[in-house]
Backbone as a chain_set.jsonl record, in Angstrom:
{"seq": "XXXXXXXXXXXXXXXXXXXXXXXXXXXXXXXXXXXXXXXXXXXXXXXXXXXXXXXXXXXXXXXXXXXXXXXXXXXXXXXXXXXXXXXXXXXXXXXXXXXXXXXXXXXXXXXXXXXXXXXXXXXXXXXXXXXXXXXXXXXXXXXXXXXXXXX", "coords": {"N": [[30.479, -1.68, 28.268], [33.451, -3.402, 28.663], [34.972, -6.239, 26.702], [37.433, -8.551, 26.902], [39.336, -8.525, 24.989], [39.086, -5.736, 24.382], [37.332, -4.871, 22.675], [34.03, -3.372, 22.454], [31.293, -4.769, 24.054], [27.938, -5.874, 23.044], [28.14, -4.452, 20.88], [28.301, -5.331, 17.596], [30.204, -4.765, 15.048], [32.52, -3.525, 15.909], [35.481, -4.713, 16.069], [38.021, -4.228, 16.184], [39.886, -5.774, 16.616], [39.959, -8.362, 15.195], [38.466, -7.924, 12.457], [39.591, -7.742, 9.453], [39.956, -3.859, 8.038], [39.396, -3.769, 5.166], [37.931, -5.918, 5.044], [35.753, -4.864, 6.934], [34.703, -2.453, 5.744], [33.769, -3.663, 3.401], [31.636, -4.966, 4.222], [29.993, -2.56, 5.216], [29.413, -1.277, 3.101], [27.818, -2.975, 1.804], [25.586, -2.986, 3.997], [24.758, -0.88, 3.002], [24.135, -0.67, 0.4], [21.808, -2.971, 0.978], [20.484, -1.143, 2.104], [19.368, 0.724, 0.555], [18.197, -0.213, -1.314], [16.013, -1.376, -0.067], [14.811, 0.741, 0.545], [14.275, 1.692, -1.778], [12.598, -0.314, -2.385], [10.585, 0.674, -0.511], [9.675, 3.44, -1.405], [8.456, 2.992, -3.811], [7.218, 1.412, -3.362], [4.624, 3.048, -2.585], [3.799, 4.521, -4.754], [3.419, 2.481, -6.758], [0.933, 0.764, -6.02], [-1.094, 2.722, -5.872], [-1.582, 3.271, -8.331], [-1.148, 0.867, -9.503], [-3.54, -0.136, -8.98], [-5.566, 1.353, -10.091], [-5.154, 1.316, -12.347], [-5.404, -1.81, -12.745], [-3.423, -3.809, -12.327], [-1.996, -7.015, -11.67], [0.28, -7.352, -9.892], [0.293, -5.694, -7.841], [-1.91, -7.452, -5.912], [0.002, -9.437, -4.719], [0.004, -11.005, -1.887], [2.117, -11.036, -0.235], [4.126, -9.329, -1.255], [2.737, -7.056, -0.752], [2.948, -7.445, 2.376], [5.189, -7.319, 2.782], [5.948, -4.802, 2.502], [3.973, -3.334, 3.634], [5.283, -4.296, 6.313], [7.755, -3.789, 6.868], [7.47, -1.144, 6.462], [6.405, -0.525, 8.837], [8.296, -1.174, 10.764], [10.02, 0.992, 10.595], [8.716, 3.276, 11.009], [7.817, 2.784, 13.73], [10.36, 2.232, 14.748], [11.069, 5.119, 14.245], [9.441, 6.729, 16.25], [10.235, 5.617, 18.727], [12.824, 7.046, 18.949], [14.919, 6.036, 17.485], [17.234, 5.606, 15.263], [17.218, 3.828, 11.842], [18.059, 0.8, 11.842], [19.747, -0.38, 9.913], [20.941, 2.026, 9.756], [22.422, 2.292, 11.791], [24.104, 0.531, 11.714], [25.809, 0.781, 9.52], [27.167, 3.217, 9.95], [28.06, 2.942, 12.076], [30.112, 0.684, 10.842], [30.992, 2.113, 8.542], [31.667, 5.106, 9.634], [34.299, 4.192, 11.788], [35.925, 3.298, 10.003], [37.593, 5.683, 8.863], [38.409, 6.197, 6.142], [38.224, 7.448, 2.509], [34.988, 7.339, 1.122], [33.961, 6.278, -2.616], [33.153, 8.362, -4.861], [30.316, 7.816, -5.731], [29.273, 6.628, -3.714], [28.99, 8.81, -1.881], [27.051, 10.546, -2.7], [24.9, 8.596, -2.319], [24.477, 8.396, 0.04], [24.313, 10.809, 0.892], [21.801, 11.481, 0.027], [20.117, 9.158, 1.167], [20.605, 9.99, 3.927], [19.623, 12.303, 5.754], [19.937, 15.541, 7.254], [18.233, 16.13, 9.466], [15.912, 17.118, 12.336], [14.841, 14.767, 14.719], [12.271, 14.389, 15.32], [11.179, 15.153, 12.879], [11.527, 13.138, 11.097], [9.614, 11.23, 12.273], [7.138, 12.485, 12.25], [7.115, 12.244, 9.51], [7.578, 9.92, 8.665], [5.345, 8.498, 10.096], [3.183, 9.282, 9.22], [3.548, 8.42, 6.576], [3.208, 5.517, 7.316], [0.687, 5.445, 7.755], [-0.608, 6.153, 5.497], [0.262, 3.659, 3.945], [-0.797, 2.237, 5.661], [-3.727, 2.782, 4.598], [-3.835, 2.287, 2.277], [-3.786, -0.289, 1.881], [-6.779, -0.544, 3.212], [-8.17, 0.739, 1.136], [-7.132, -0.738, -1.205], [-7.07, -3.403, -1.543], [-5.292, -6.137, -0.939], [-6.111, -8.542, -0.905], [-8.533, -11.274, -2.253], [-10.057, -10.347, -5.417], [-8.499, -8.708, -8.665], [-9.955, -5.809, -10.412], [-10.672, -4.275, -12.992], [-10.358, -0.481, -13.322], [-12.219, 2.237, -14.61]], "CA": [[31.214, -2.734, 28.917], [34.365, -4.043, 27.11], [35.289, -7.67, 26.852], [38.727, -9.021, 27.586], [40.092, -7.943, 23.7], [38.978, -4.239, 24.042], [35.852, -4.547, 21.859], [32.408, -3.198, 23.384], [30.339, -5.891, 23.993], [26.709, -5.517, 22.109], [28.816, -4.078, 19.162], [28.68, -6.364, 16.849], [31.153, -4.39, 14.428], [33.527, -2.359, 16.641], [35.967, -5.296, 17.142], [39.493, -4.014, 14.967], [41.483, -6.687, 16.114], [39.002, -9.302, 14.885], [38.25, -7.906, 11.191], [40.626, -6.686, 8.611], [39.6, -2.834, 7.91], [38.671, -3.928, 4.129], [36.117, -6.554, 5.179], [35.145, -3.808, 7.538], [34.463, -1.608, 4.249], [32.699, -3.954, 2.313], [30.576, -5.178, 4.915], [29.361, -1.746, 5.289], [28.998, -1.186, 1.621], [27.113, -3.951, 1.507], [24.382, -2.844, 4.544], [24.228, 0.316, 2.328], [23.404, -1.444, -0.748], [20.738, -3.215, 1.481], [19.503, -0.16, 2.761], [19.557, 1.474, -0.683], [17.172, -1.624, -1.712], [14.572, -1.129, 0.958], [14.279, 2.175, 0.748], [13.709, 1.839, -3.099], [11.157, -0.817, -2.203], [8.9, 1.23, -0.02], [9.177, 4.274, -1.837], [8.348, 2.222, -5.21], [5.281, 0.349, -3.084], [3.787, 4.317, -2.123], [3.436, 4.754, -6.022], [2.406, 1.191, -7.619], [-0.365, 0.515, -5.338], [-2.625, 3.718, -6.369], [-1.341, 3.489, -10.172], [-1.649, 0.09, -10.197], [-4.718, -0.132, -8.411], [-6.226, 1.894, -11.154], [-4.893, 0.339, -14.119], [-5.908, -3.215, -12.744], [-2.366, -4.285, -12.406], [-1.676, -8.033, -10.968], [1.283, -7.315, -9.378], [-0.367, -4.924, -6.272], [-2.08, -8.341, -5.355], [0.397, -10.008, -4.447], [-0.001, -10.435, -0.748], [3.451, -11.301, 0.458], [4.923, -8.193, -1.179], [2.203, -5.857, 0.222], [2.52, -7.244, 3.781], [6.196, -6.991, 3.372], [5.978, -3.736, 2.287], [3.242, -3.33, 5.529], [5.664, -4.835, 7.842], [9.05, -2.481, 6.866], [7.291, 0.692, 6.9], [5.768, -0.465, 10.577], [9.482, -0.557, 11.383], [10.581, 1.966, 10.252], [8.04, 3.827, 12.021], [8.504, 1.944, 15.093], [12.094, 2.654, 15.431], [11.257, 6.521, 14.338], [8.65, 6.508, 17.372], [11.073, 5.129, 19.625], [13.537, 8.063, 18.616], [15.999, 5.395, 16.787], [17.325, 5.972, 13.274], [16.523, 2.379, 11.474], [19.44, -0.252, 12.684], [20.753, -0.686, 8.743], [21.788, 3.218, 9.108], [23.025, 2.648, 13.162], [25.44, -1.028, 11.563], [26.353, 1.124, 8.374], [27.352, 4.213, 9.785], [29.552, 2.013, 13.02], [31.173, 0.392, 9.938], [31.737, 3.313, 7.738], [32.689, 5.737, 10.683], [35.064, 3.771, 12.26], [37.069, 3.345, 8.934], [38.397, 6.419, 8.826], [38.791, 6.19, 4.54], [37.234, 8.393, 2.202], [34.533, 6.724, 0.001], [34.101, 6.594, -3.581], [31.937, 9.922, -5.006], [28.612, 7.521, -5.745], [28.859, 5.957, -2.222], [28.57, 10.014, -0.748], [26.157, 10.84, -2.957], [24.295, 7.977, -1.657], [24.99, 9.076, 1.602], [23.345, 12.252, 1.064], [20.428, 11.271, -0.759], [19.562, 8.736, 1.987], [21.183, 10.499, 5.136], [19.402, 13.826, 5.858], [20.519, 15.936, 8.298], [17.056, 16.563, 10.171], [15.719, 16.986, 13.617], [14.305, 13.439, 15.041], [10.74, 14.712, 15.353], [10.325, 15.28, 11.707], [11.314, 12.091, 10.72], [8.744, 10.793, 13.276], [6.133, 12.753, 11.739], [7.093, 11.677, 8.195], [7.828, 7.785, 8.779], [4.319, 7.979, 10.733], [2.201, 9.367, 7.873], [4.118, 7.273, 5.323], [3.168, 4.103, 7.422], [-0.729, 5.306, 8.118], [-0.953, 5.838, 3.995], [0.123, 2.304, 3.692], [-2.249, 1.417, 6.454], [-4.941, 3.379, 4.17], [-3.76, 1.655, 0.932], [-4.368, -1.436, 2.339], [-7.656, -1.046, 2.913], [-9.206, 1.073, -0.02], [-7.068, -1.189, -2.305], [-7.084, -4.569, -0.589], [-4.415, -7.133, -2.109], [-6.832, -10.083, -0.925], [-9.965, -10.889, -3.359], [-10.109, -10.677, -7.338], [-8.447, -7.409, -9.291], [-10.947, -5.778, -10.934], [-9.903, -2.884, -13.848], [-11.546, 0.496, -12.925], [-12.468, 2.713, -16.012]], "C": [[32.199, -3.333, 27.912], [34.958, -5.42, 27.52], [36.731, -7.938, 26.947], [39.766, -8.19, 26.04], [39.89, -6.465, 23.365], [37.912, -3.669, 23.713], [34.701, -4.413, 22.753], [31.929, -4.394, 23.129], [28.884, -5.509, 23.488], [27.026, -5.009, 20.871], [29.285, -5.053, 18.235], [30.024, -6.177, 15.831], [32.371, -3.631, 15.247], [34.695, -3.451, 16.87], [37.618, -5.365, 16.144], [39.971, -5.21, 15.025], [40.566, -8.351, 15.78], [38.896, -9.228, 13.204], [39.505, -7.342, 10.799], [39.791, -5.184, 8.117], [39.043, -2.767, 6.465], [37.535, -4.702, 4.023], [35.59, -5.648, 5.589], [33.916, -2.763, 6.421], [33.221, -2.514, 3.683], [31.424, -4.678, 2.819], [29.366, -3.552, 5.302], [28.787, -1.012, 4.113], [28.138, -1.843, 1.482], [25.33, -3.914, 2.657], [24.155, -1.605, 3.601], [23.737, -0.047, 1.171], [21.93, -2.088, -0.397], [19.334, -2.373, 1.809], [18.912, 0.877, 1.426], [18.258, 1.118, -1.505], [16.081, -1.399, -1.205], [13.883, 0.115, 0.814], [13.706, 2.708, -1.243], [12.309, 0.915, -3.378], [9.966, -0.438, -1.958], [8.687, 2.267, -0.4], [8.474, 4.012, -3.251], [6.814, 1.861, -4.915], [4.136, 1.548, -3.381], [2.999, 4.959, -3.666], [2.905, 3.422, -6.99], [1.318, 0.882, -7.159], [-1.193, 1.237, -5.943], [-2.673, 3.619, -7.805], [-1.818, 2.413, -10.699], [-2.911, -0.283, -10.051], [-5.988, 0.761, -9.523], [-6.545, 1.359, -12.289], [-5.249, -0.751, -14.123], [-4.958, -3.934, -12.953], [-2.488, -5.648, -11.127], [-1.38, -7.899, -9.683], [0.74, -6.474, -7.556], [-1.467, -6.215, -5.496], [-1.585, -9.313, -4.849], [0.747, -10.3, -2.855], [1.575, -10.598, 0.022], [4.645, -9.791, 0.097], [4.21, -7.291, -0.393], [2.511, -6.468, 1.634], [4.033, -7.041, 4.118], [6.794, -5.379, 3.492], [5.461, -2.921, 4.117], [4.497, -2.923, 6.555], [7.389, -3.374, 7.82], [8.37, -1.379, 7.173], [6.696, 0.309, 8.867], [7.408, -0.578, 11.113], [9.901, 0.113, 11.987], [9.929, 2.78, 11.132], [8.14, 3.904, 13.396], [9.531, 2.519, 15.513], [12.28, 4.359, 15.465], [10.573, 6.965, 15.893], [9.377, 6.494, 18.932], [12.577, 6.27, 19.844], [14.799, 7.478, 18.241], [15.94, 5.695, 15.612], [17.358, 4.384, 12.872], [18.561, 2.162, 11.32], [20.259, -0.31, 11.085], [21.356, 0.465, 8.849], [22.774, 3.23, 10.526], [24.194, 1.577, 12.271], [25.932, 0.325, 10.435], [27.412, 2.475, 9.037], [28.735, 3.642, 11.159], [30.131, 1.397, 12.214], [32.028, 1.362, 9.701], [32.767, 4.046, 8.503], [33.826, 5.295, 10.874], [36.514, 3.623, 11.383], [38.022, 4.437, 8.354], [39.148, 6.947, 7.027], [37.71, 7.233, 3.648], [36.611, 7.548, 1.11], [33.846, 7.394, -1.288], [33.049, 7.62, -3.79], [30.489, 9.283, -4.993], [28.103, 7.063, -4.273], [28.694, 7.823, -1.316], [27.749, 10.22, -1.64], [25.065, 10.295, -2.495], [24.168, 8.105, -0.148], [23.732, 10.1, 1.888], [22.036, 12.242, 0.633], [19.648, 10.593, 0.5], [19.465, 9.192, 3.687], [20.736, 11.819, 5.072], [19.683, 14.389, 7.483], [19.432, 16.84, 8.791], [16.573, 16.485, 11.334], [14.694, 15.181, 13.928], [12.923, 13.292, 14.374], [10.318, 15.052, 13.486], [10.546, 14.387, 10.454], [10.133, 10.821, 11.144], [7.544, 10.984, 12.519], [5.976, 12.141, 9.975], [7.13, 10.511, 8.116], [5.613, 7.397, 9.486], [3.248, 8.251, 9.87], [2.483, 8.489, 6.514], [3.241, 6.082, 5.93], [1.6, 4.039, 7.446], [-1.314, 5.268, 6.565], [-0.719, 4.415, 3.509], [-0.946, 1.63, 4.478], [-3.813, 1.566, 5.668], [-4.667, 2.333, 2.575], [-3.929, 0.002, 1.027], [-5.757, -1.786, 2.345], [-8.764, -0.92, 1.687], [-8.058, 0.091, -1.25], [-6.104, -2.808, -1.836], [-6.166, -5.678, -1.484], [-5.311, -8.925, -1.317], [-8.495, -10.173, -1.987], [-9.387, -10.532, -4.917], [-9.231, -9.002, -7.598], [-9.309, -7.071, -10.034], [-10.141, -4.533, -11.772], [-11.024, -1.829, -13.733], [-11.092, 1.402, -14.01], [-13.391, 3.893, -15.272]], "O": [[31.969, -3.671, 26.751], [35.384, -5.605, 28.66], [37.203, -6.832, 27.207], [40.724, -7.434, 26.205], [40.356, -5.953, 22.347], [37.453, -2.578, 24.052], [34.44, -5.206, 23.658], [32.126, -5.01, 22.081], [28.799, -4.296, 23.682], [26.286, -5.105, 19.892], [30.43, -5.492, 18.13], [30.828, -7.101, 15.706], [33.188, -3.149, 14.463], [35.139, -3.289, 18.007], [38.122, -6.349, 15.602], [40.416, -5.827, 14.056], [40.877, -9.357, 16.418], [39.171, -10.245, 12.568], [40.289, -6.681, 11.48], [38.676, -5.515, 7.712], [38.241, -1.853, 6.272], [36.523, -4.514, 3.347], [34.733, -5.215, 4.82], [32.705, -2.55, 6.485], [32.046, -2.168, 3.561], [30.433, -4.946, 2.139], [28.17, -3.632, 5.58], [27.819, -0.255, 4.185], [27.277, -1.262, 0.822], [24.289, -4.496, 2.354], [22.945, -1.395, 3.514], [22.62, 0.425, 0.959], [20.976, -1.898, -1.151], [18.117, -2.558, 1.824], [18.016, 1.702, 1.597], [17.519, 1.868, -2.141], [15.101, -1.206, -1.925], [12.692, 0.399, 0.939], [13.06, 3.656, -1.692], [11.36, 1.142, -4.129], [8.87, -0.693, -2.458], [7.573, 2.667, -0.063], [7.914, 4.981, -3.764], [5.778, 1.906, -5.578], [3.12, 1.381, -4.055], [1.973, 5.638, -3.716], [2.034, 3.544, -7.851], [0.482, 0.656, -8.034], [-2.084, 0.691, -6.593], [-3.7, 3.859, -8.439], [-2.523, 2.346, -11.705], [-3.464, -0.794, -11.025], [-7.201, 0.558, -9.471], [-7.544, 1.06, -12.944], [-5.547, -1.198, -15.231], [-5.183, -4.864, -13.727], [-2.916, -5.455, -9.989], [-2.063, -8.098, -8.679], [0.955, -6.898, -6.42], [-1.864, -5.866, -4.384], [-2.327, -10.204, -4.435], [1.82, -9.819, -2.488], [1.765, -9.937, 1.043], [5.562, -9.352, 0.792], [4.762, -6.718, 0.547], [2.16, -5.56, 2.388], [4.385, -6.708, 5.25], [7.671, -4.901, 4.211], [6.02, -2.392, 5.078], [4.718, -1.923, 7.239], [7.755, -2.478, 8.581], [8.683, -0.678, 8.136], [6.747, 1.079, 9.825], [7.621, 0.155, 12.079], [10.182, 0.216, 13.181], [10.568, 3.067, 12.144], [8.472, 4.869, 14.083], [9.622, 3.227, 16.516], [13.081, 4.962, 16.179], [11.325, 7.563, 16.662], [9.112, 7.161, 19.932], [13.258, 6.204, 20.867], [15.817, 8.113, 18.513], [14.952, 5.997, 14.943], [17.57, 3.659, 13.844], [19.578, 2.776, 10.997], [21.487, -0.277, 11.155], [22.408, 0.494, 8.209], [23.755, 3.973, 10.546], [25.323, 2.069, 12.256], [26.781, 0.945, 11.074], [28.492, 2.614, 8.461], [29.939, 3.899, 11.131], [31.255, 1.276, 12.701], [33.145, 1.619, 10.15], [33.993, 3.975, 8.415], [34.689, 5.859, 10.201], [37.678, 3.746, 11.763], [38.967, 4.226, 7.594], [40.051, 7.752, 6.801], [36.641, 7.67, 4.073], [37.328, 7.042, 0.247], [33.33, 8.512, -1.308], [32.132, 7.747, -2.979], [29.553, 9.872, -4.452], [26.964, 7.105, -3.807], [28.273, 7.867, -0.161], [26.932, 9.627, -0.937], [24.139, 11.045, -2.184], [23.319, 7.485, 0.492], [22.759, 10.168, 2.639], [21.237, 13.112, 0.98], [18.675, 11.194, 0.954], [18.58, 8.87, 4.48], [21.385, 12.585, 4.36], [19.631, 13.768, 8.544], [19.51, 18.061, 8.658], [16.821, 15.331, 11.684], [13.941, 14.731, 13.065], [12.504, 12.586, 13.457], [9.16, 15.137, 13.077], [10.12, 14.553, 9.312], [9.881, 9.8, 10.504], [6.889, 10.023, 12.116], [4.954, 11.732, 9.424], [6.485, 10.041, 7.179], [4.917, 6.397, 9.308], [2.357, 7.406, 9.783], [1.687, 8.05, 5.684], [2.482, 5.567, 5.109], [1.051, 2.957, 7.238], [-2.277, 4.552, 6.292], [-1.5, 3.974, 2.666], [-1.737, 0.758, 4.119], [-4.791, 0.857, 5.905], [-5.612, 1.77, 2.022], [-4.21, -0.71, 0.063], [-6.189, -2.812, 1.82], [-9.655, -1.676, 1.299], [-8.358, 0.401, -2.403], [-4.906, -3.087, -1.849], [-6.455, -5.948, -2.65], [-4.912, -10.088, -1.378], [-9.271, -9.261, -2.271], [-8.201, -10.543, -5.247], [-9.367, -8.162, -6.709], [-9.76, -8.052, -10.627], [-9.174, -3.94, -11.295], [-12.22, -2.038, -13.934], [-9.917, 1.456, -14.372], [-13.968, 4.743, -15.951]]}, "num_chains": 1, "name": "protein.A"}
């Protein structure tokens, strides 16, 4: 449905004669930086938990990171489930696209590193075992109660 100026309506970014084509840019630079972030978060959580959980590290008790950790990968999951690609790569990619410019070599490398070019279903299966190992690291290494150092 398009609104009186052209722009789809529910598109929050699609609206040219509204932005200049360089905010455009760096607003989409900027969900990729976000997304860049998150995705270094929960692959970061999948390895400190069991390591630190060993070593008797603080830091894996902290319950506000584990449940935020929790709550992204249930997302993520979520939205794979649902057969959506996660909304920072649907805003980033209606930025980027639309711009029509070619970006700098680290921003496609980043691209490619995070952007795989795979069938739905086997992101489904991978987002859904990722999120049930956090569901499992949760409980054999519980961030509520004392740390204890295991030897």
């Amino acid at each position: 449905m398009k609104s009186d100026n052209g722009a789809q309506s529910g598109n929050l970014f699609h609206s040219p004669n509204r932005r200049p084509m360089r905010e455009i840019l760096v607003l989409a630079d900027a969900i990729l930086a976000v997304h860049v972030i998150v995705i270094l978060f929960n692959v970061t959580g999948l390895v400190v938990i069991p390591v630190g959980a060993r070593l008797g590290w603080r830091v894996i008790r902290v319950a506000w990171l584990r449940l935020l950790h929790l709550a992204l990968l249930a997302v993520v999951a979520g939205q794979a489930v649902a057969g959506r690609a996660c909304i920072l790569t649907i805003w980033q990619q209606d930025l980027a696209g639309g711009a029509g410019t070619v970006h700098p070599l680290i921003m496609q490398w980043v691209d490619r590193l995070i952007y795989w070019n795979l069938p739905m279903w086997f992101f489904q299966i991978l987002y859904c075992a990722v999120f049930l190992y956090v569901v499992a690291l949760t409980v054999y290494v519980p961030f509520w109660g004392t740390a204890t150092r295991n030897r």
